[in-house]
Short mmCIF file of C-alpha atoms in Angstrom, two decimals:
data_model
loop_
_atom_site.label_atom_id
_atom_site.label_comp_id
_atom_site.label_asym_id
_atom_site.label_seq_id
_atom_site.Cartn_x
_atom_site.Cartn_y
_atom_site.Cartn_z
CA MET A 11 -12.05 -13.51 -9.82
CA GLY A 12 -8.88 -12.26 -11.30
CA ILE A 13 -7.41 -8.89 -13.16
CA HIS A 14 -9.80 -7.43 -15.81
CA ALA A 15 -7.94 -7.05 -19.20
CA THR A 16 -8.39 -3.18 -19.23
CA ALA A 17 -6.64 -2.85 -15.83
CA VAL A 18 -3.27 -1.19 -15.86
CA ILE A 19 -0.99 -2.67 -13.22
CA SER A 20 2.37 -1.85 -12.13
CA PRO A 21 5.15 -4.30 -12.43
CA GLU A 22 5.75 -3.58 -8.71
CA ALA A 23 2.29 -4.39 -7.70
CA GLU A 24 1.79 -7.70 -5.68
CA ILE A 25 -1.61 -9.13 -5.84
CA ALA A 26 -3.24 -12.18 -4.48
CA PRO A 27 -4.32 -14.72 -6.71
CA GLU A 28 -7.98 -14.32 -5.02
CA ALA A 29 -8.18 -10.74 -5.49
CA GLU A 30 -10.24 -9.25 -8.25
CA ILE A 31 -9.53 -5.99 -9.96
CA GLY A 32 -12.08 -4.37 -12.10
CA PRO A 33 -12.16 -2.80 -15.40
CA TYR A 34 -10.13 0.42 -16.12
CA CYS A 35 -8.60 0.32 -12.89
CA VAL A 36 -5.17 1.94 -12.56
CA ILE A 37 -2.51 0.36 -9.74
CA THR A 38 0.82 2.57 -9.63
CA GLY A 39 3.97 1.83 -8.16
CA PRO A 40 4.64 -0.67 -4.91
CA VAL A 41 1.27 -1.77 -4.22
CA ARG A 42 0.27 -4.83 -2.28
CA ILE A 43 -3.41 -6.37 -2.31
CA GLY A 44 -4.43 -9.28 -0.13
CA ALA A 45 -6.55 -12.33 -0.74
CA HIS A 46 -10.58 -11.63 -1.84
CA THR A 47 -10.11 -7.64 -1.93
CA VAL A 48 -12.09 -6.58 -4.64
CA ILE A 49 -11.54 -3.34 -6.26
CA ASP A 50 -14.32 -1.88 -8.62
CA ALA A 51 -13.95 -0.33 -11.92
CA HIS A 52 -12.02 3.12 -12.63
CA ALA A 53 -10.31 3.00 -9.17
CA ARG A 54 -6.79 4.15 -8.81
CA ILE A 55 -4.50 2.46 -6.03
CA GLY A 56 -0.91 3.61 -5.44
CA SER A 57 1.11 6.69 -6.94
CA THR A 58 4.72 7.31 -7.66
CA TYR A 59 4.90 9.16 -4.49
CA GLY A 60 5.06 6.08 -1.84
CA ALA A 61 3.64 2.37 -1.12
CA VAL A 62 0.38 1.12 -0.43
CA SER A 63 -0.77 -2.11 1.57
CA ILE A 64 -4.09 -3.39 1.79
CA GLY A 65 -5.22 -6.52 3.56
CA GLU A 66 -7.80 -9.13 3.03
CA ARG A 67 -11.42 -8.89 1.89
CA ASN A 68 -11.81 -5.52 1.39
CA TYR A 69 -14.24 -3.94 -1.32
CA ILE A 70 -13.07 -0.54 -2.76
CA GLN A 71 -15.84 0.88 -4.93
CA GLY A 72 -15.67 2.88 -8.36
CA GLY A 73 -13.63 6.04 -8.40
CA ALA A 74 -11.86 5.81 -5.25
CA SER A 75 -8.18 7.13 -5.17
CA LEU A 76 -5.98 5.63 -2.42
CA GLY A 77 -2.37 6.60 -1.97
CA GLY A 78 -2.04 9.60 -3.82
CA PRO A 79 0.25 12.40 -2.86
CA PRO A 80 -0.39 14.34 0.63
CA GLN A 81 -1.91 17.41 0.17
CA ASP A 82 0.27 19.52 1.99
CA LEU A 83 2.42 22.30 0.76
CA GLY A 84 5.30 21.25 3.05
CA TYR A 85 5.34 17.83 1.82
CA ALA A 86 9.09 17.01 0.70
CA SER A 87 8.69 15.36 -2.91
CA GLY A 88 11.59 13.02 -2.38
CA PHE A 89 9.99 11.34 0.74
CA ARG A 90 8.07 8.20 0.11
CA GLY A 91 5.15 7.92 2.25
CA ARG A 92 2.74 4.71 2.96
CA LEU A 93 -0.72 4.16 3.34
CA GLU A 94 -1.59 0.82 5.29
CA ILE A 95 -5.29 -0.51 5.37
CA GLY A 96 -6.44 -3.66 7.10
CA ASP A 97 -8.86 -6.36 6.81
CA ASP A 98 -12.96 -6.30 6.16
CA ASN A 99 -13.04 -2.60 5.36
CA ARG A 100 -15.43 -1.27 2.68
CA ILE A 101 -14.25 2.08 0.89
CA GLY A 102 -16.93 3.91 -1.04
CA GLU A 103 -17.03 5.81 -4.16
CA PHE A 104 -14.65 8.49 -4.75
CA VAL A 105 -13.05 8.09 -1.46
CA THR A 106 -9.62 9.84 -1.37
CA ILE A 107 -7.08 8.78 0.92
CA SER A 108 -3.61 10.54 1.10
CA LEU A 109 0.01 9.06 1.78
CA GLY A 110 1.46 9.99 4.99
CA THR A 111 4.29 12.69 5.40
CA GLU A 112 7.78 12.56 6.89
CA LYS A 113 6.74 14.99 9.79
CA GLY A 114 3.74 13.15 10.49
CA GLY A 115 5.39 9.81 11.03
CA GLY A 116 5.30 8.72 7.27
CA VAL A 117 1.97 6.56 7.55
CA THR A 118 -1.60 7.06 6.84
CA ARG A 119 -3.47 3.85 8.52
CA ILE A 120 -6.76 2.58 8.32
CA GLY A 121 -7.57 -0.30 10.57
CA HIS A 122 -10.23 -3.07 10.10
CA ARG A 123 -14.06 -3.54 9.80
CA ASN A 124 -14.45 0.33 8.82
CA LEU A 125 -17.07 2.06 6.69
CA LEU A 126 -15.81 4.77 4.38
CA MET A 127 -18.98 5.97 2.42
CA ALA A 128 -19.01 7.93 -0.84
CA TYR A 129 -16.66 11.05 -1.13
CA VAL A 130 -14.97 10.50 2.22
CA HIS A 131 -11.43 12.50 2.23
CA VAL A 132 -8.78 11.07 4.70
CA GLY A 133 -5.93 13.42 5.06
CA HIS A 134 -2.17 12.50 5.19
CA ASP A 135 -0.93 10.86 8.40
CA CYS A 136 -4.55 10.26 9.85
CA GLU A 137 -5.17 6.99 11.92
CA ILE A 138 -8.48 5.31 11.57
CA SER A 139 -8.97 2.46 14.02
CA ASP A 140 -11.24 -0.48 13.92
CA GLU A 141 -15.17 -0.37 13.40
CA VAL A 142 -15.20 3.32 12.55
CA ILE A 143 -17.93 4.78 10.11
CA LEU A 144 -17.20 7.81 8.13
CA THR A 145 -20.40 8.84 6.33
CA ASN A 146 -20.82 10.63 2.84
CA THR A 147 -18.46 13.79 2.28
CA CYS A 148 -16.76 13.33 5.65
CA GLN A 149 -13.64 15.46 5.35
CA LEU A 150 -10.60 14.63 7.79
CA ALA A 151 -7.69 17.04 7.43
CA GLY A 152 -4.16 15.74 8.22
CA HIS A 153 -2.85 14.18 11.45
CA VAL A 154 -6.80 13.27 12.44
CA VAL A 155 -6.93 10.36 15.00
CA VAL A 156 -10.45 8.30 14.70
CA GLU A 157 -10.65 5.63 17.88
CA ASP A 158 -12.75 2.30 17.66
CA ARG A 159 -16.31 2.63 17.10
CA ALA A 160 -16.37 6.24 16.43
CA LEU A 161 -19.24 7.60 14.07
CA VAL A 162 -18.55 10.64 12.13
CA SER A 163 -21.82 11.77 10.25
CA GLY A 164 -22.18 13.18 6.70
CA HIS A 165 -21.09 16.88 5.54
CA THR A 166 -18.75 17.15 8.60
CA GLY A 167 -15.04 18.18 8.71
CA VAL A 168 -12.62 17.70 11.10
CA ALA A 169 -9.32 20.12 11.50
CA GLN A 170 -5.84 18.90 11.76
CA PHE A 171 -4.50 16.90 14.66
CA CYS A 172 -7.86 16.53 16.30
CA ARG A 173 -8.95 13.34 17.98
CA LEU A 174 -12.41 11.85 17.80
CA GLY A 175 -12.71 9.22 20.76
CA THR A 176 -13.84 5.67 20.96
CA CYS A 177 -17.88 5.54 20.57
CA SER A 178 -18.23 9.15 19.99
CA PHE A 179 -20.44 10.56 17.53
CA LEU A 180 -19.88 13.84 15.42
CA VAL A 181 -23.28 15.05 14.44
CA ALA A 182 -24.20 15.71 10.63
CA GLY A 183 -23.25 18.95 9.37
CA SER A 184 -20.61 19.72 12.37
CA PHE A 185 -17.21 20.93 12.30
CA ALA A 186 -14.57 19.79 14.85
CA ASN A 187 -11.39 21.84 15.85
CA LYS A 188 -11.14 20.38 19.18
CA ASP A 189 -10.95 16.89 20.66
CA ILE A 190 -14.07 15.12 20.72
CA PRO A 191 -13.83 12.62 23.80
CA PRO A 192 -14.96 8.89 24.19
CA TYR A 193 -18.53 7.81 24.57
CA THR A 194 -19.72 11.74 23.76
CA ILE A 195 -22.06 13.57 21.06
CA ALA A 196 -20.71 16.80 19.50
CA GLU A 197 -22.50 19.24 17.25
CA GLY A 198 -22.26 22.47 15.76
CA TYR A 199 -19.63 25.14 14.06
CA TRP A 200 -17.84 24.62 15.94
CA ALA A 201 -18.49 21.29 17.69
CA THR A 202 -19.12 21.36 21.30
CA LEU A 203 -20.39 18.08 23.68
CA ARG A 204 -23.72 17.79 23.69
CA ALA A 205 -24.67 14.45 25.42
CA THR A 206 -23.37 10.77 25.94
CA ASN A 207 -23.52 8.60 23.14
CA LYS A 208 -25.93 6.13 24.71
CA VAL A 209 -26.94 4.28 21.50
CA GLY A 210 -23.29 3.88 20.58
CA LEU A 211 -22.38 2.37 24.05
CA LYS A 212 -25.42 0.02 23.75
CA ARG A 213 -24.21 -1.13 20.22
CA ALA A 214 -20.84 -1.86 21.49
CA GLY A 215 -22.22 -4.13 24.00
CA LEU A 216 -22.01 -2.36 27.46
CA GLU A 217 -24.11 -3.61 30.19
CA ALA A 218 -26.83 -1.40 31.57
CA ALA A 219 -24.59 -0.62 34.66
CA GLU A 220 -21.66 0.47 32.76
CA ARG A 221 -23.62 2.38 30.49
CA ALA A 222 -24.90 4.26 33.41
CA ASN A 223 -21.38 4.67 34.98
CA VAL A 224 -19.95 6.18 31.74
CA ASP A 225 -23.13 8.48 31.49
CA ARG A 226 -22.36 9.98 34.74
CA ALA A 227 -18.75 10.70 33.90
CA VAL A 228 -19.84 12.28 30.54
CA ARG A 229 -22.24 14.34 32.68
CA LEU A 230 -19.70 15.46 35.05
CA LEU A 231 -17.55 16.39 31.97
CA LEU A 232 -20.35 18.65 30.63
CA ASP A 233 -20.59 20.64 33.69
CA ARG A 234 -19.27 23.69 32.53
CA GLY A 235 -19.07 25.25 35.62
CA SER A 236 -16.04 23.24 36.27
CA THR A 237 -12.45 23.20 34.43
CA VAL A 238 -11.52 19.51 32.72
CA VAL A 239 -9.09 19.14 35.56
CA GLU A 240 -11.93 19.50 38.14
CA ALA A 241 -14.15 17.46 36.07
CA ILE A 242 -11.44 14.64 35.96
CA ALA A 243 -11.09 14.86 39.64
CA ARG A 244 -14.94 14.46 40.21
CA ILE A 245 -15.06 11.65 37.53
CA ARG A 246 -12.30 9.65 39.63
CA ASN A 247 -14.38 10.42 42.82
CA GLU A 248 -17.88 9.81 41.76
CA CYS A 249 -17.50 6.86 39.21
CA ALA A 250 -16.77 3.15 39.69
CA PRO A 251 -12.99 2.83 38.27
CA THR A 252 -13.18 0.77 35.18
CA PRO A 253 -11.27 0.45 31.95
CA ARG A 254 -13.69 2.67 30.12
CA ILE A 255 -13.53 5.18 33.01
CA ASP A 256 -9.54 5.05 32.76
CA ARG A 257 -9.70 5.72 29.05
CA LEU A 258 -11.92 8.65 29.41
CA VAL A 259 -9.57 10.04 31.78
CA GLU A 260 -6.49 9.44 29.86
CA PHE A 261 -7.91 11.03 26.89
CA LEU A 262 -8.81 14.17 28.64
CA LYS A 263 -5.50 14.30 30.40
CA THR A 264 -3.54 13.82 27.01
CA SER A 265 -5.47 16.21 24.78
CA LYS A 266 -3.18 18.55 22.95
CA LYS A 267 -5.93 20.40 20.96
CA GLY A 268 -8.36 21.22 23.92
CA ILE A 269 -11.58 19.64 24.60
CA ALA A 270 -14.72 20.51 22.65
CA ARG A 271 -16.72 21.70 25.74
CA ARG A 272 -17.23 25.44 24.43
#
């Protein structure tokens, strides 16, 4: 454990004694790194554009660049954004994550126990919740929200301000420009809803009866003969009321980008 002799560390950085900084890393500006976090060789953390906070027990692999300036032409150069990363994340080779912008609230957030595979990009002001998987070369534009246990496959793109709901699954090679509701599978260019993410629900620990209840709700949503408002009414009338049904309905009601049904 410790800091390799070839690493370049900002005097503003706060690094826990139990953290490990590998060869040729560059840590710039106000960066905080928690205990037992390991940063592989040639990673770049922080910049002169803002502050980065990284929690405990993270593994950041070689070539990652975390906390660089937002890729946004409207970014005000005087504003200092933040990047906040929680605990127990694995961030793969050459992942890039941008700082937040003033118009987006100022913070890009990564939660806990997430897996970001090689070459993933997370744009400014994104919010990644917990236990999310972003597969190789997944690209998230600014202001994207990814909820708990979502899985975003490889070679995918998500347009700005989209939301991917809890336990949703975006199929490889897809591009999303609308919201993907919880518990669903979406596919295509542009992505549309195809089915219930039954495997994801089982992995999340739902009992068979609850999985069947959620599946019925998603099937009602998939009925393109009805509007989203009509689908919500049918879900309320025909599905057992549970917190997961409430979450689905709330997601549908609060969508600003529209639901990816067609």
